[in-house]
């Protein structure tokens, strides 16, 4: 599956504790890399259920939307979903700026 | 298989939970205190003391980040302030900075680490009731409580990836650049409130050799330390405290910054009052003085957000040859001004980021007080001086940590 690295580093190396064949490969910021589907995983999002929506944290690299995104928009559809409408993705936003200069109330 | 092949430690920001849209807002009260009550379309899940950011609202006085004073109902929250926000005429969006265990994100930053000793804390409230024929506390007479988790994580800072920690070390971080492909992320002492991170450590089972992730949420740094001695690497110790330790989060898929270098004494330099000072040991640490045991009778034994309860304590230590008397002179100064100097500790990485910029980590103690000086002749070796003190507040941040890196965001 083709995914794009969108994280903060200029270049990253894929890790992995289970000696995955993709471990050790590098990709630059903004570039795409073709990795095994199970490593790519799926994005987090809310899933509608009988008792209301529940949060699915996602899996694999795509569980980190601030680092990885599907390189092919067609693959933005959540695993297991039918149709072209992607589930909403919860992106960890940056911390709110509540800081005040030291010494001020 | 040794643990080293599966060891993994990752963290992620845990703030900025998207909340429901506003549906109404009104104000009561009079100068000097107004109570501004906002209503949301659906339950927001926050509690008093949490923070909410409102945006897109008219009147614009509502827009900003606020500490929630009370939660009258599941869909309302009050904000107490010195101004009247007025009646909302155009609805907006909300973002909450609170701990929602249901939406814990996967770690996104991964670190090579020397150790992690994050200890899950479970309390036992024990009965002291007596009754006949009982010599030992009865097995059904204690109550388990969830006291979160805490412990130290030690990493070797690299020329990439360290910026994540600045916000949690100091409270505020600002980014400039890129200049010559280098970004500068500068941490200064600021509000630590409403900022959480989650952490995950893989503690593989042995001899089964299977991944076994431990996750911790609602994290803050109660303290941290940077230290370096001659012949060694720069080490960072993060003393963490977490609200909870859920055990149902799968191991994250790690990625590490590539082409990153270690920071060591080889690239280290210390100045005191703008003058180079050749040291053999350097250490700076900060206690964020957080109250980490804010438990209440609220049908949930988990503690609330760890909040600052005292002045932060910045301390430092330098060891060097006893080459001059100038440091001793500061220690024995009869005036406060004479016992102060700016101390700057810099670690520079070996490889260029751009054409001329090198990565670096610079700690500036703007007003370092020289509180102790020891130089003793207790063996035949050349005498060493050990100077210790605090970082005090004047007009600038008492402590600034600037990280020059290729990373575009902290």
Coordinates of C-alpha atoms in Angstrom, one line a residue:
Chain A
X1 CA 0.0 0.0 0.0
X2 CA 1.3 3.4 -0.9
X3 CA 1.6 5.9 2.0
X4 CA 3.1 9.3 2.3
X5 CA 5.2 10.5 5.2
X6 CA 3.9 13.9 6.4
X7 CA 5.6 14.1 9.8
X8 CA 8.0 16.6 11.3
X9 CA 11.3 14.9 10.3
X10 CA 13.1 15.5 7.0
X11 CA 13.6 11.8 6.7
X12 CA 12.6 8.8 8.7
X13 CA 13.4 5.1 9.0
X14 CA 10.7 2.6 9.5
X15 CA 11.1 0.7 12.7
X16 CA 9.5 -2.5 13.8
X17 CA 10.1 -5.0 16.5
X18 CA 9.0 -8.0 14.6
X19 CA 11.7 -7.8 11.9
X20 CA 9.2 -6.8 9.3
X21 CA 10.7 -6.8 5.8
X22 CA 9.9 -3.1 5.5
X23 CA 11.8 -2.2 8.7
X24 CA 14.9 -0.2 8.0
X25 CA 13.5 1.5 4.8
X26 CA 13.7 5.3 4.8
X27 CA 11.4 7.9 3.3
X28 CA 11.8 11.6 3.1
X29 CA 9.2 14.1 4.2
X30 CA 6.5 14.4 1.6
X31 CA 7.5 11.3 -0.3
X32 CA 5.6 8.1 -0.7
X33 CA 6.6 4.5 0.1
X34 CA 5.0 1.2 -0.8
X35 CA 4.7 -0.9 2.3
X36 CA 2.8 -4.1 3.2
X37 CA -0.8 -3.6 3.9
X38 CA -0.6 -4.8 7.5
X39 CA 2.2 -2.3 8.2
X40 CA 0.2 0.6 6.6
X41 CA -2.8 -0.3 8.6
X42 CA -5.7 2.1 8.8
X43 CA -6.5 5.6 10.0
X44 CA -8.2 6.3 13.3
X45 CA -11.8 7.4 13.3
X46 CA -15.3 7.2 14.7
X47 CA -17.3 4.1 13.8
X48 CA -21.1 4.2 14.1
X49 CA -22.5 1.4 16.2
X50 CA -25.8 0.4 17.8
X51 CA -24.9 2.3 20.9
X52 CA -23.6 5.3 19.1
X53 CA -20.2 6.2 17.7
X54 CA -17.1 4.6 19.1
X55 CA -13.5 5.5 18.5
X56 CA -11.3 3.2 16.6
X57 CA -7.6 4.1 17.2
X58 CA -6.7 2.7 13.8
X59 CA -3.7 0.5 13.2
X60 CA -0.2 0.4 11.7
X61 CA 1.5 3.6 10.4
X62 CA -1.8 5.2 9.3
X63 CA -2.9 5.2 12.9
X64 CA -0.6 8.2 13.2
X65 CA -2.3 10.8 10.9
X66 CA 0.3 13.4 11.8
X67 CA 3.0 11.2 10.4
X68 CA 1.4 9.2 7.6
X69 CA -1.5 9.5 5.1
X70 CA -2.6 7.3 2.3
X71 CA -0.9 8.4 -0.9
X72 CA -3.9 7.3 -3.0
X73 CA -7.1 9.1 -2.0
X74 CA -9.1 6.0 -2.9
X75 CA -7.3 4.2 -0.1
X76 CA -8.4 6.8 2.5
X77 CA -11.6 4.7 2.9
X78 CA -11.4 2.9 6.2
X79 CA -10.7 -0.8 6.1
X80 CA -14.0 -2.7 6.2
X81 CA -16.1 0.2 4.9
X82 CA -17.9 0.1 1.6
X83 CA -18.3 3.0 -0.7
X84 CA -16.2 6.0 -1.4
X85 CA -17.0 8.2 1.7
X86 CA -14.0 8.2 4.1
X87 CA -14.7 8.1 7.8
X88 CA -13.8 11.3 9.7
X89 CA -10.2 11.2 10.8
X90 CA -9.4 12.5 14.2
X91 CA -6.2 14.5 13.9
X92 CA -4.2 15.2 17.0
X93 CA -4.2 19.0 16.9
X94 CA -1.4 21.1 18.3
X95 CA -1.7 22.2 21.8
X96 CA -3.6 25.4 22.3
X97 CA -1.6 28.5 23.0
X98 CA -2.6 29.4 26.5
X99 CA 0.9 30.4 27.6
X100 CA 1.5 33.7 29.1
X101 CA 4.9 35.3 29.6
X102 CA 6.5 34.3 32.9
X103 CA 5.7 36.7 35.7
X104 CA 2.2 37.6 34.3
X105 CA -1.1 36.5 35.6
Chain B
X1 CA 15.7 -13.2 22.4
X2 CA 17.0 -10.3 24.5
X3 CA 14.7 -7.4 25.2
X4 CA 16.8 -5.1 23.2
X5 CA 15.3 -6.4 19.9
X6 CA 11.8 -5.4 20.9
X7 CA 12.4 -2.4 23.1
X8 CA 10.3 0.5 21.9
X9 CA 9.3 3.8 23.5
X10 CA 6.9 6.3 21.8
X11 CA 4.9 9.4 22.8
X12 CA 2.2 11.5 21.3
X13 CA 0.5 14.8 22.1
X14 CA -2.8 14.1 23.7
X15 CA -4.4 17.5 23.6
X16 CA -6.8 19.1 21.2
X17 CA -9.9 16.8 21.3
X18 CA -12.5 18.0 18.8
X19 CA -15.7 18.9 20.6
X20 CA -19.3 19.6 19.6
X21 CA -20.4 22.9 18.1
X22 CA -21.9 25.6 20.2
X23 CA -25.6 26.2 20.1
X24 CA -26.0 29.1 22.5
X25 CA -24.2 31.4 24.8
X26 CA -25.1 34.0 27.3
X27 CA -23.7 36.0 30.1
X28 CA -24.8 36.8 33.7
X29 CA -23.1 38.8 36.4
X30 CA -21.5 42.2 36.7
X31 CA -18.1 43.8 37.2
X32 CA -15.7 42.5 38.3
X33 CA -16.9 38.9 37.5
X34 CA -19.1 37.7 34.8
X35 CA -20.3 34.1 34.2
X36 CA -20.4 33.2 30.5
X37 CA -22.3 30.1 29.9
X38 CA -21.9 28.2 26.6
X39 CA -24.2 25.4 25.4
X40 CA -23.0 22.6 23.1
X41 CA -25.0 20.5 20.6
X42 CA -24.0 17.3 22.3
X43 CA -22.4 16.3 25.7
X44 CA -18.8 17.6 25.8
X45 CA -17.4 15.2 28.4
X46 CA -15.2 17.8 30.1
X47 CA -15.2 18.7 33.7
X48 CA -14.4 21.8 35.8
X49 CA -10.7 22.7 35.4
X50 CA -10.4 21.4 31.8
X51 CA -9.8 23.8 29.0
X52 CA -11.9 24.6 26.0
X53 CA -11.0 26.5 22.9
X54 CA -13.8 28.2 21.1
X55 CA -13.5 29.5 17.5
X56 CA -15.7 31.1 14.9
X57 CA -18.1 32.5 17.5
X58 CA -19.7 35.9 17.3
X59 CA -19.3 38.0 19.5
X60 CA -15.6 37.4 19.1
X61 CA -15.0 37.8 22.8
X62 CA -16.0 34.1 23.2
X63 CA -13.1 33.0 20.9
X64 CA -10.0 31.8 22.8
X65 CA -8.9 29.2 25.2
X66 CA -10.6 29.2 28.6
X67 CA -10.5 27.2 31.8
X68 CA -14.0 25.7 32.5
X69 CA -15.2 27.0 35.8
X70 CA -18.1 24.6 36.2
X71 CA -20.2 22.1 34.2
X72 CA -23.9 22.8 35.1
X73 CA -25.0 20.0 32.7
X74 CA -23.4 17.6 30.2
X75 CA -23.9 20.1 27.4
X76 CA -23.0 23.3 29.1
X77 CA -19.9 24.9 30.6
X78 CA -19.3 28.2 32.3
X79 CA -16.3 30.5 31.9
X80 CA -15.7 33.1 34.5
X81 CA -14.0 36.2 33.5
X82 CA -13.7 39.9 34.0
X83 CA -15.6 40.7 30.8
X84 CA -19.0 39.9 29.5
X85 CA -18.9 37.8 26.4
X86 CA -22.5 38.6 25.5
X87 CA -25.1 36.5 23.7
X88 CA -23.8 34.3 21.0
X89 CA -25.3 35.2 17.6
X90 CA -23.1 33.1 15.4
X91 CA -22.2 29.6 16.6
X92 CA -18.7 28.2 16.4
X93 CA -16.6 25.2 17.0
X94 CA -14.9 23.8 20.1
X95 CA -11.7 22.0 21.0
X96 CA -11.1 20.5 24.4
X97 CA -7.9 20.0 26.2
X98 CA -8.8 17.2 28.5
X99 CA -8.1 13.6 28.9
X100 CA -10.5 11.4 27.0
X101 CA -9.5 7.8 27.5
X102 CA -11.8 6.8 24.6
X103 CA -9.7 8.6 22.1
X104 CA -6.1 7.9 23.0
X105 CA -4.1 8.3 19.8
X106 CA -1.3 6.1 18.7
X107 CA 2.3 7.3 19.6
X108 CA 3.8 9.3 16.8
X109 CA 7.3 10.0 18.1
X110 CA 9.7 7.2 18.9
X111 CA 12.9 7.4 20.8
X112 CA 16.0 5.4 21.3
X113 CA 16.1 5.2 25.1
X114 CA 18.4 4.0 27.8
X115 CA 15.7 3.1 30.3
X116 CA 12.1 3.6 31.1
X117 CA 10.9 2.9 34.6
X118 CA 7.3 4.0 34.5
X119 CA 5.5 2.4 37.4
X120 CA 1.8 1.7 37.3
X121 CA 0.4 2.8 40.6
X122 CA -2.5 1.0 42.2
X123 CA -3.4 1.9 45.7
X124 CA -4.9 -0.2 48.5
X125 CA -7.2 1.4 51.0
X126 CA -7.0 -1.0 53.9
X127 CA -9.6 -1.6 56.6
X128 CA -8.6 -1.1 60.2
X129 CA -11.8 -2.5 61.6
X130 CA -11.4 -5.1 64.3
X131 CA -13.6 -8.1 64.9
X132 CA -13.4 -11.3 66.9
X133 CA -11.2 -14.2 65.7
X134 CA -9.3 -12.1 63.2
X135 CA -5.5 -11.9 63.5
X136 CA -4.8 -10.8 59.9
X137 CA -6.6 -8.2 57.7
X138 CA -9.5 -9.9 56.0
X139 CA -9.1 -10.6 52.3
X140 CA -12.3 -8.7 51.4
X141 CA -11.4 -5.6 53.4
X142 CA -9.4 -3.4 51.1
X143 CA -10.3 -1.3 48.1
X144 CA -8.0 -1.0 45.1
X145 CA -7.6 2.5 43.6
X146 CA -6.1 3.8 40.4
X147 CA -3.3 6.3 41.2
X148 CA -2.0 6.5 37.6
X149 CA 1.7 5.9 36.9
X150 CA 5.0 7.6 37.3
X151 CA 8.7 7.1 36.7
X152 CA 11.8 8.2 34.8
X153 CA 12.6 7.8 31.1
X154 CA 16.2 8.4 30.1
X155 CA 17.1 9.1 26.5
X156 CA 20.2 10.2 24.6
X157 CA 19.0 13.4 22.8
X158 CA 19.7 13.3 19.1
X159 CA 19.8 16.2 16.6
X160 CA 16.3 15.3 15.6
X161 CA 13.2 14.5 17.6
X162 CA 14.0 16.3 20.9
X163 CA 11.7 19.2 20.2
X164 CA 8.6 17.2 21.3
X165 CA 9.7 17.5 24.9
X166 CA 10.1 21.2 25.1
X167 CA 6.5 22.0 25.7
X168 CA 6.3 19.5 28.5
X169 CA 9.6 20.5 30.0
X170 CA 8.9 24.2 30.1
X171 CA 5.3 25.0 29.1
X172 CA 5.7 27.1 26.0
X173 CA 7.4 26.6 22.7
X174 CA 7.8 28.8 19.6
X175 CA 9.2 27.9 16.2
X176 CA 11.2 30.0 13.8
X177 CA 12.7 29.2 10.4
X178 CA 13.6 27.6 8.3
X179 CA 16.9 29.4 7.9
X180 CA 19.4 27.5 6.0
X181 CA 17.1 24.5 6.2
X182 CA 17.2 24.7 10.0
X183 CA 14.3 25.3 12.4
X184 CA 14.7 26.7 15.8
X185 CA 12.2 25.5 18.5
X186 CA 12.6 27.5 21.6
X187 CA 11.1 26.4 24.9
X188 CA 10.4 29.0 27.6
X189 CA 8.8 28.7 31.0
X190 CA 5.0 29.0 30.5
X191 CA 1.7 27.5 31.5
X192 CA 1.8 23.7 31.7
X193 CA -1.9 23.4 32.1
X194 CA -4.1 21.6 29.5
X195 CA -1.1 19.8 27.9
X196 CA -1.0 16.1 28.1
X197 CA 1.1 13.4 26.3
X198 CA 0.6 9.7 26.1
X199 CA 3.5 7.2 26.2
X200 CA 3.9 3.6 25.2
X201 CA 6.7 1.3 26.2
X202 CA 7.0 -2.2 24.8
X203 CA 7.9 -4.7 27.6
X204 CA 8.3 -7.9 25.7
X205 CA 7.5 -11.1 27.5
X206 CA 10.3 -13.6 28.0
X207 CA 10.9 -16.3 27.0
X208 CA 7.8 -16.1 24.8
X209 CA 9.4 -13.1 22.9
X210 CA 6.2 -11.4 22.1
X211 CA 5.4 -7.7 22.1
X212 CA 3.7 -6.5 25.3
X213 CA 2.9 -2.8 25.1
X214 CA 2.3 -0.7 28.3
X215 CA 0.4 2.5 27.6
X216 CA 0.2 5.6 29.8
X217 CA -2.1 8.6 29.3
X218 CA -2.5 12.0 30.8
X219 CA 1.2 12.5 31.0
X220 CA 3.2 15.5 32.2
X221 CA 6.8 16.0 33.2
X222 CA 7.1 16.7 36.9
X223 CA 10.8 17.3 36.3
X224 CA 13.6 16.8 33.9
X225 CA 17.4 16.8 33.9
X226 CA 20.1 17.4 31.2
X227 CA 23.6 16.2 32.1
X228 CA 26.8 15.6 30.4
X229 CA 30.3 14.7 31.7
X230 CA 33.6 14.5 29.9
X231 CA 33.8 11.5 27.7
X232 CA 30.0 10.9 27.7
X233 CA 26.9 11.6 25.8
X234 CA 24.3 14.2 26.7
X235 CA 21.6 12.5 28.7
X236 CA 18.1 13.6 29.3
X237 CA 16.0 12.3 32.2
X238 CA 12.3 12.9 32.0
X239 CA 10.4 12.3 35.3
X240 CA 6.9 11.5 34.1
X241 CA 3.5 11.4 35.8
X242 CA 0.4 9.9 34.2
X243 CA -3.3 10.0 35.1
X244 CA -3.9 6.4 34.0
X245 CA -2.4 3.3 32.5
X246 CA -4.8 1.6 30.2
X247 CA -3.7 -1.8 29.0
X248 CA -5.8 -2.2 25.8
X249 CA -3.8 -0.2 23.3
X250 CA -1.9 -2.1 20.6
X251 CA 1.8 -1.6 20.0
X252 CA 2.3 1.3 17.6
X253 CA 4.3 1.0 14.4
X254 CA 7.5 2.9 15.0
X255 CA 9.5 5.1 12.7
X256 CA 12.6 7.0 13.8
X257 CA 14.2 10.1 12.4
X258 CA 17.0 9.1 10.0
X259 CA 20.3 10.8 9.6
X260 CA 20.2 12.0 13.2
X261 CA 23.3 12.3 15.4
X262 CA 24.1 12.0 19.0
X263 CA 25.0 15.1 21.1
X264 CA 28.0 14.6 23.3
X265 CA 30.7 16.4 25.3
X266 CA 32.7 16.6 22.0
X267 CA 30.2 19.2 20.8
X268 CA 29.5 20.7 24.3
X269 CA 30.4 24.1 25.5
X270 CA 29.6 26.2 28.6
X271 CA 29.9 29.9 29.1
X272 CA 29.5 31.8 32.3
X273 CA 28.8 35.5 31.8
X274 CA 29.7 35.2 28.2
X275 CA 33.1 33.7 28.8
X276 CA 34.0 30.1 28.0
X277 CA 34.3 27.9 31.0
X278 CA 35.9 24.5 30.5
X279 CA 34.0 22.0 32.7
X280 CA 34.2 18.3 33.2
X281 CA 30.5 17.9 34.3
X282 CA 27.5 20.0 33.6
X283 CA 24.0 19.5 34.8
X284 CA 20.8 21.5 34.7
X285 CA 17.4 20.3 36.0
X286 CA 14.0 21.7 36.6
X287 CA 11.2 20.6 38.9
X288 CA 7.8 21.6 37.6
X289 CA 6.4 21.3 41.2
X290 CA 3.2 19.6 40.0
X291 CA 0.6 18.3 42.4
X292 CA 0.3 14.7 41.1
X293 CA -2.3 13.4 43.6
X294 CA -5.4 15.4 42.9
X295 CA -8.0 12.7 43.8
X296 CA -11.5 13.6 44.9
X297 CA -14.7 12.0 46.0
X298 CA -16.2 12.0 42.4
X299 CA -17.1 8.4 41.7
X300 CA -13.7 8.0 40.0
X301 CA -10.5 7.4 41.8
X302 CA -8.4 8.7 39.0
X303 CA -6.7 11.9 39.7
X304 CA -7.4 15.2 38.0
X305 CA -4.9 17.1 36.0
X306 CA -1.5 17.6 37.6
X307 CA -1.2 21.3 38.3
X308 CA 1.7 23.5 39.4
X309 CA 1.6 24.3 43.1
X310 CA 4.8 26.3 43.7
X311 CA 7.6 28.1 42.0
X312 CA 9.4 26.0 39.6
X313 CA 12.9 25.0 40.8
X314 CA 15.7 25.4 38.3
X315 CA 19.0 24.1 39.6
X316 CA 22.4 23.6 38.0
X317 CA 25.8 22.2 38.7
X318 CA 29.2 22.6 37.1
X319 CA 32.5 20.9 37.9
X320 CA 35.8 22.2 36.6
X321 CA 39.4 22.7 37.3
X322 CA 39.9 25.2 40.1
X323 CA 41.5 27.5 37.6
X324 CA 40.5 30.9 38.9
X325 CA 38.8 32.5 41.8
X326 CA 36.1 34.2 39.9
X327 CA 33.4 31.6 40.5
X328 CA 34.3 31.6 44.2
X329 CA 34.1 35.3 44.2
X330 CA 30.5 35.1 42.9
X331 CA 29.6 32.7 45.7
X332 CA 30.9 34.9 48.4
X333 CA 29.6 38.1 46.9
X334 CA 28.1 40.5 49.4
X335 CA 25.4 41.5 46.9
X336 CA 22.8 39.6 45.1
X337 CA 23.8 41.1 41.8
X338 CA 27.4 40.0 42.3
X339 CA 26.3 36.4 42.8
X340 CA 24.5 36.2 39.5
X341 CA 25.6 35.4 35.9
X342 CA 24.1 34.1 32.8
X343 CA 25.1 30.4 32.1
X344 CA 24.7 29.0 28.6
X345 CA 25.2 25.3 27.9
X346 CA 25.4 24.3 24.2
X347 CA 25.6 21.0 22.5
X348 CA 26.3 21.1 18.8
X349 CA 25.8 18.2 16.4
X350 CA 28.6 17.2 14.1
X351 CA 26.9 17.4 10.7
X352 CA 25.5 20.4 8.8
X353 CA 21.7 20.8 8.3
X354 CA 22.1 23.3 5.4
X355 CA 25.0 25.1 4.0
X356 CA 26.4 26.3 7.3
X357 CA 23.9 25.6 10.1
X358 CA 24.6 22.8 12.5
X359 CA 22.0 21.3 14.8
X360 CA 22.3 22.3 18.4
X361 CA 20.6 22.3 21.8
X362 CA 21.2 25.4 23.9
X363 CA 20.2 25.8 27.5
X364 CA 20.3 29.4 28.8
X365 CA 19.9 30.1 32.5
X366 CA 19.4 33.9 32.4
X367 CA 20.0 34.7 36.0
X368 CA 22.0 31.9 37.6
X369 CA 22.7 32.4 41.2
X370 CA 26.0 30.9 42.6
X371 CA 24.7 29.3 45.8
X372 CA 27.5 27.0 46.7
X373 CA 31.2 26.5 45.8
X374 CA 33.4 23.7 46.9
X375 CA 37.1 23.3 46.2
X376 CA 38.9 21.0 48.5
X377 CA 42.4 19.5 48.6
X378 CA 41.6 15.9 49.6
X379 CA 43.9 13.9 47.3
X380 CA 47.0 14.5 45.2
X381 CA 45.0 15.3 42.0
X382 CA 44.6 18.8 40.8
X383 CA 41.8 20.5 42.8
X384 CA 38.4 20.6 41.2
X385 CA 35.7 23.1 41.9
X386 CA 32.0 22.2 42.1
X387 CA 29.6 25.1 41.7
X388 CA 25.9 24.8 42.2
X389 CA 23.0 27.2 42.1
X390 CA 19.6 28.0 40.9
X391 CA 18.0 29.7 37.9
X392 CA 16.1 32.8 39.0
X393 CA 13.5 35.0 37.3
X394 CA 14.2 38.5 36.1
X395 CA 12.8 40.0 33.0
X396 CA 13.4 37.0 30.7
X397 CA 12.4 33.4 31.0
X398 CA 14.4 31.9 33.9
X399 CA 15.3 29.0 31.6
X400 CA 15.3 28.8 27.9
X401 CA 16.0 25.7 25.8
X402 CA 16.6 26.3 22.1
X403 CA 16.7 23.3 19.7
X404 CA 18.1 23.9 16.2
X405 CA 17.1 21.0 14.0
X406 CA 15.9 19.9 10.6
X407 CA 12.5 19.0 12.2
X408 CA 9.9 21.3 10.9
X409 CA 7.7 21.1 14.0
X410 CA 8.7 20.4 17.6

